[in-house]
Coordinates of C-alpha atoms and ligand atoms in Angstrom, one line a residue:
M767 CA 55.5 23.1 20.9
K768 CA 58.0 20.3 20.4
A769 CA 57.7 17.3 22.6
I770 CA 58.7 13.6 22.9
A771 CA 55.5 11.6 22.7
L772 CA 54.2 8.1 22.1
D773 CA 51.0 6.8 20.6
E774 CA 51.5 3.2 21.9
F775 CA 53.3 1.7 24.8
G776 CA 56.4 -0.4 24.2
D777 CA 60.1 -0.3 23.7
Y778 CA 62.3 2.8 23.5
D779 CA 61.6 3.5 19.9
V780 CA 57.9 4.3 20.5
M781 CA 59.1 7.7 21.6
K782 CA 59.2 10.3 18.8
L783 CA 59.9 14.0 18.6
R784 CA 56.5 15.6 17.7
E785 CA 54.8 18.9 17.2
L786 CA 51.9 19.1 19.7
P787 CA 49.5 21.9 20.8
D788 CA 50.8 24.2 23.5
P789 CA 49.2 23.2 26.9
L790 CA 46.4 25.4 28.3
V791 CA 46.8 27.0 31.7
P792 CA 43.8 26.3 34.0
G793 CA 43.1 28.6 37.1
E794 CA 45.6 27.4 39.7
S795 CA 48.3 26.3 37.2
V796 CA 51.5 27.7 35.9
R797 CA 53.0 27.0 32.5
I798 CA 56.7 26.4 32.5
S799 CA 59.0 27.0 29.5
V800 CA 61.2 23.9 30.1
K801 CA 64.9 24.3 30.5
A802 CA 65.8 20.9 31.9
V803 CA 64.2 17.5 32.5
G804 CA 65.6 15.0 34.9
V805 CA 65.3 11.4 33.5
N806 CA 64.1 8.8 36.0
R807 CA 63.6 5.1 36.0
V808 CA 59.8 5.6 36.2
D809 CA 59.9 7.3 32.8
S810 CA 60.7 3.9 31.2
V811 CA 58.1 2.2 33.3
I812 CA 55.5 4.6 32.0
R813 CA 56.7 4.3 28.4
A814 CA 56.5 0.5 28.6
G815 CA 52.8 0.8 29.8
D816 CA 53.6 -0.8 33.1
F817 CA 51.9 2.0 35.1
N818 CA 48.6 1.7 33.2
G819 CA 47.0 -0.3 35.9
Y820 CA 47.8 2.5 38.4
F821 CA 47.2 5.7 36.6
P822 CA 44.6 6.6 33.9
S823 CA 46.7 7.2 30.7
H824 CA 45.9 8.9 27.4
V825 CA 47.8 9.2 24.1
P826 CA 49.6 11.0 22.6
L827 CA 51.5 10.6 25.9
I828 CA 54.5 12.8 26.8
P829 CA 56.7 11.1 29.4
G830 CA 58.6 12.8 32.2
W831 CA 57.9 13.8 35.8
D832 CA 60.9 16.2 36.5
V833 CA 61.2 19.8 35.3
A834 CA 63.1 23.1 35.8
G835 CA 62.4 26.2 33.7
V836 CA 60.9 29.6 33.6
I837 CA 57.2 30.4 34.1
D838 CA 55.7 31.8 30.9
T839 CA 52.1 32.1 31.8
V840 CA 50.1 31.9 35.1
G841 CA 46.5 30.9 35.6
V842 CA 44.0 33.4 37.0
G843 CA 44.0 31.8 40.5
V844 CA 47.8 31.7 40.9
T845 CA 49.1 33.8 43.8
R846 CA 52.7 32.8 44.5
F847 CA 54.3 33.0 41.0
E848 CA 54.5 35.3 38.0
P849 CA 55.9 35.0 34.5
G850 CA 59.7 35.1 34.5
D851 CA 60.1 33.2 37.8
E852 CA 62.7 30.4 37.6
V853 CA 61.2 27.3 39.1
M854 CA 61.3 23.5 39.4
A855 CA 58.7 20.8 40.1
Y856 CA 58.1 17.1 40.6
A857 CA 55.3 17.0 38.0
Q858 CA 53.6 13.6 38.8
K859 CA 49.9 14.1 38.0
D860 CA 46.7 12.1 38.5
S861 CA 46.8 10.8 35.0
L862 CA 49.6 10.1 32.5
Q863 CA 49.6 12.3 29.4
F864 CA 51.1 15.7 29.8
G865 CA 54.7 15.0 31.1
T866 CA 57.8 17.1 31.0
Y867 CA 59.7 15.8 27.9
A868 CA 58.5 19.0 26.2
E869 CA 59.2 22.6 25.5
L870 CA 56.2 23.6 27.7
V871 CA 54.5 21.9 30.6
T872 CA 51.6 23.0 32.9
V873 CA 51.6 22.1 36.6
T874 CA 49.5 23.1 39.6
E875 CA 51.0 25.9 41.7
G876 CA 51.2 23.8 44.8
I877 CA 53.9 21.4 43.6
V878 CA 56.2 24.2 42.3
A879 CA 59.2 25.6 44.1
R880 CA 61.7 28.3 43.2
K881 CA 64.8 27.2 41.5
P882 CA 67.8 27.5 43.9
A883 CA 70.1 30.3 42.6
A884 CA 73.1 28.2 43.5
L885 CA 72.1 25.5 40.9
T886 CA 72.1 25.4 37.2
F887 CA 68.9 24.6 35.4
A888 CA 70.2 21.1 34.7
Q889 CA 70.8 20.5 38.4
A890 CA 67.4 21.9 39.3
G891 CA 65.7 19.8 36.7
S892 CA 67.4 16.7 38.2
L893 CA 66.4 17.4 41.8
P894 CA 62.7 17.2 42.4
L895 CA 61.7 13.6 42.0
A896 CA 65.0 12.1 43.3
G897 CA 65.3 14.7 46.1
L898 CA 61.8 14.3 47.3
T899 CA 62.1 10.5 47.2
A900 CA 65.2 10.7 49.3
W901 CA 63.7 13.3 51.7
Q902 CA 60.4 11.4 52.2
A903 CA 62.2 8.1 52.7
L904 CA 64.5 9.6 55.4
Q905 CA 61.4 11.1 57.1
A906 CA 59.6 7.7 57.0
V907 CA 62.4 6.1 59.1
A908 CA 62.9 9.3 61.2
V909 CA 66.6 9.7 60.4
G910 CA 68.0 12.2 62.9
I911 CA 70.9 13.2 65.2
G912 CA 73.4 10.5 65.9
D913 CA 71.9 7.8 63.6
V914 CA 74.2 5.4 61.7
V915 CA 72.5 5.1 58.3
L916 CA 73.0 2.7 55.4
V917 CA 72.0 3.8 51.9
H918 CA 72.0 1.2 49.1
A919 CA 72.8 2.4 45.6
A920 CA 74.3 5.6 47.2
S921 CA 75.9 6.9 44.0
G922 CA 72.7 6.9 42.0
G923 CA 70.1 9.5 41.4
V924 CA 68.2 9.1 44.7
G925 CA 71.1 7.7 46.7
H926 CA 73.6 10.6 46.2
L927 CA 71.0 13.1 47.4
A928 CA 69.8 10.8 50.3
V929 CA 73.3 10.6 51.7
Q930 CA 73.7 14.3 51.7
L931 CA 70.3 14.8 53.3
A932 CA 71.0 12.2 56.0
R933 CA 74.1 14.2 57.0
T934 CA 72.1 17.3 57.1
L935 CA 69.5 15.6 59.4
G936 CA 72.3 14.9 61.8
A937 CA 73.3 11.3 61.0
S938 CA 76.7 10.6 62.7
R939 CA 77.8 8.1 60.1
V940 CA 76.4 7.5 56.6
I941 CA 77.5 4.3 54.8
G942 CA 76.7 3.9 51.1
T943 CA 76.9 0.9 48.8
A944 CA 78.4 1.3 45.4
S945 CA 80.9 -0.3 43.1
I946 CA 84.6 0.7 43.7
R947 CA 84.7 3.2 40.8
N948 CA 82.2 5.3 42.8
H949 CA 83.9 5.1 46.1
D950 CA 85.8 8.4 45.8
F951 CA 82.6 10.1 44.7
L952 CA 80.9 8.9 47.8
R953 CA 83.8 10.0 50.0
S954 CA 83.6 13.4 48.5
L955 CA 80.0 13.5 49.9
G956 CA 81.1 12.6 53.4
V957 CA 80.0 8.9 53.0
E958 CA 81.8 5.8 54.0
P959 CA 81.7 3.6 50.9
V960 CA 81.2 -0.2 50.9
E961 CA 80.9 -2.6 48.0
Y962 CA 77.5 -4.3 47.4
G963 CA 77.1 -8.0 46.9
P964 CA 76.7 -11.2 48.9
D965 CA 79.6 -10.1 51.2
L966 CA 78.0 -6.9 52.3
P967 CA 77.0 -8.1 55.8
S968 CA 80.6 -9.1 56.6
R969 CA 82.1 -5.9 55.1
L970 CA 79.7 -3.9 57.2
A971 CA 80.5 -5.9 60.3
E972 CA 84.2 -5.1 59.7
L973 CA 83.4 -1.4 59.2
L974 CA 81.1 -1.0 62.1
G975 CA 82.4 -3.4 64.7
G976 CA 79.9 -4.3 67.5
D977 CA 76.8 -6.0 66.3
G978 CA 77.5 -4.9 62.7
R979 CA 74.1 -3.3 62.4
V980 CA 72.9 0.2 61.7
D981 CA 70.0 2.4 63.0
A982 CA 68.3 3.0 59.7
V983 CA 68.5 1.6 56.1
L984 CA 67.3 3.2 52.8
D985 CA 66.8 0.4 50.2
L986 CA 67.0 1.9 46.7
M987 CA 67.8 -1.4 45.1
G988 CA 65.4 -4.2 46.1
G989 CA 66.2 -7.9 45.6
E990 CA 69.3 -9.1 47.5
A991 CA 70.0 -5.6 49.0
L992 CA 66.5 -5.6 50.6
K993 CA 66.9 -9.1 51.9
Q994 CA 70.2 -8.2 53.5
S995 CA 68.8 -5.1 55.0
F996 CA 66.6 -7.0 57.4
L997 CA 69.7 -8.5 58.9
L998 CA 71.6 -5.2 58.9
V999 CA 69.1 -2.9 60.6
R1000 CA 68.4 -3.2 64.4
N1001 CA 64.6 -2.7 64.0
P1002 CA 62.8 -3.3 60.7
V1003 CA 60.5 -0.3 61.4
R1004 CA 63.6 1.8 60.4
L1005 CA 64.0 0.0 57.1
V1006 CA 62.5 1.9 54.2
S1007 CA 62.3 0.7 50.6
V1008 CA 61.4 2.9 47.6
V1009 CA 61.5 -0.2 45.3
D1010 CA 59.6 -3.1 46.8
P1011 CA 56.2 -2.6 48.7
A1012 CA 56.6 -6.1 50.0
V1013 CA 58.9 -4.7 52.6
K1014 CA 55.7 -3.7 54.6
A1015 CA 54.7 -7.3 55.2
Q1016 CA 57.9 -7.7 57.2
G1017 CA 57.6 -4.6 59.3
G1018 CA 59.4 -2.1 57.1
R1019 CA 58.2 1.0 55.4
F1020 CA 57.5 1.7 51.7
V1021 CA 57.6 5.2 50.1
F1022 CA 56.1 6.2 46.8
A1023 CA 57.3 9.8 46.5
R1024 CA 54.6 12.5 46.5
P1025 CA 54.8 15.9 44.8
D1026 CA 55.3 18.6 47.5
G1027 CA 56.1 22.2 46.7
V1028 CA 56.8 23.0 50.3
G1029 CA 59.2 20.1 50.8
L1030 CA 60.9 20.9 47.5
G1031 CA 61.3 24.5 48.7
R1032 CA 63.2 23.1 51.7
L1033 CA 65.5 21.2 49.4
A1034 CA 66.0 24.4 47.4
E1035 CA 67.1 26.2 50.6
L1036 CA 69.6 23.4 51.4
A1037 CA 71.0 23.7 47.9
D1038 CA 71.4 27.4 48.3
L1039 CA 73.2 26.8 51.6
G1040 CA 75.6 24.5 49.8
R1041 CA 74.3 21.4 51.7
L1042 CA 72.7 19.7 48.8
W1043 CA 74.5 19.3 45.5
P1044 CA 72.8 17.3 42.6
E1045 CA 75.4 15.6 40.5
V1046 CA 74.5 15.8 36.8
T1047 CA 76.6 13.2 34.9
K1048 CA 75.3 13.9 31.4
E1049 CA 73.1 16.5 29.6
L1050 CA 71.5 15.4 26.3
P1051 CA 69.3 17.3 23.9
L1052 CA 65.5 16.4 24.2
E1053 CA 65.8 14.6 20.8
Q1054 CA 68.0 12.0 22.5
A1055 CA 65.3 10.9 25.0
V1056 CA 65.8 7.3 23.9
E1057 CA 69.5 7.3 24.6
A1058 CA 68.9 9.0 28.0
Q1059 CA 66.4 6.4 29.1
R1060 CA 68.7 3.5 27.9
L1061 CA 71.5 5.0 30.0
V1062 CA 69.4 5.3 33.1
D1063 CA 67.9 1.8 32.7
D1064 CA 71.4 0.4 32.5
G1065 CA 71.4 1.0 36.2
H1066 CA 74.9 2.4 36.7
T1067 CA 74.4 6.1 36.3
R1068 CA 76.3 8.3 38.8
G1069 CA 74.0 11.0 39.9
K1070 CA 71.5 12.1 37.2
I1071 CA 71.0 12.4 33.5
V1072 CA 69.2 15.4 32.2
L1073 CA 67.4 16.3 28.9
I1074 CA 67.6 19.8 27.6
P1075 CA 64.9 21.0 25.1
Ligands
NAP229 N1 59.1 4.8 45.1 C1 59.5 5.9 44.5 O1 58.8 7.0 44.7 C2 60.8 6.0 43.8 C3 61.3 7.2 43.4 C4 62.5 7.2 42.7 C5 63.2 6.1 42.4 N2 62.6 4.9 42.8 C6 63.3 3.6 42.5 O2 64.5 3.6 43.3 C7 65.5 2.9 42.6 C8 66.8 3.8 42.5 O3 66.5 4.9 41.7 P1 67.6 5.9 41.2 O4 67.0 6.9 40.3 O5 68.5 6.3 42.3 O6 68.4 4.8 40.3 P2 69.8 5.0 39.5 O7 70.2 6.4 39.5 O8 69.6 4.3 38.2 O9 70.8 4.1 40.4 C9 72.0 3.9 39.8 C10 73.0 3.5 40.9 O10 72.7 2.2 41.3 C11 74.0 1.6 41.7 N3 73.8 0.1 41.7 C12 73.7 -0.7 40.7 N4 73.6 -2.0 41.1 C13 73.7 -1.9 42.5 C14 73.6 -2.9 43.5 N5 73.4 -4.2 43.2 N6 73.7 -2.5 44.8 C15 73.9 -1.2 45.1 N7 73.9 -0.2 44.2 C16 73.8 -0.6 42.9 C17 74.9 2.1 40.7 O11 76.2 2.1 41.3 P3 77.4 1.4 40.6 O12 77.5 2.0 39.2 O13 78.6 1.8 41.5 O14 77.1 -0.1 40.5 C18 74.4 3.5 40.3 O15 75.2 4.5 40.9 C19 65.0 2.5 41.2 O16 64.5 1.2 41.3 C20 63.8 3.5 41.0 O17 62.8 3.0 40.2 C21 61.4 4.8 43.4

């Protein structure tokens, strides 16, 4: 199969298009013929070698944790899927080597969900990691009926899904930070947009009235946004960061998204009901993985960028 792989960790150009052996299909695994790969910030972290202290890693290493495609082979122990099924998965594994920037990828059955019929393969490939991150972060701070929720970086990959899911969970108001060029996009998702920056607390106070604070905050930015968040949330136990684990020392929550086929199946149902709509800003051929990672790392992507093998 063709895949993007690296033999050493480093800058973007360590990634090369290669011919590598087709992956084997152990008992409880399915092999997916890849149709779309969501590109995530973590892909660059892995490429640079910055996750080597957390996960065992082996070269040649194929990056990528997001996939949508069609099952081409199932292991002997698989019960829920068969060849031809259209699926998606958040394909984080216990070690780093066999990622999704490839024509074929093998994943365990338990992390796979059916592709929503309402979504294209590109949308489905963009959904698992960002969607599950958003979902698990919202669960961590128990977002529910009547909550006023602030989502930082609301126009990004995780953010634009988090705001839609917060509405679905019953939040009465969802406020999202973004630059002005993304405010109409946020309004189209039912979000009240607000510019980020040092004036965020005063802007929010103006928007909200009262004590200028919200019930729950999703920090998808870290740094200044996280610092501000402690002032903007009524109780720090309802502040969750997916960026900075140090939030825990001050009473907040941290989420590192877990693969979860059942949770992903719920997101698929919401997509089929028209309540969750992944925005794919750009589709690039797999060969342009370097360009895709650069664009994502630039930090101003609206929605998601997807690679197509
Ligand atoms: N812990 C986990 O499991 C987990 C999982 C997924 C992601 N993450 C992390 O979560 C973060 C967000 O991921 P993502 O994929 O959503 O990123 P992303 O798609 O790259 O986010 C891009 C968005 O960030 C906005 N942005 C840029 N600077 C901002 C600022 N100062 N304040 C508010 N918004 C700003 C941009 O809006 P404008 O263009 O309008 O500026 C853009 O729409 C990343 O750090 C990522 O590594 C963690």
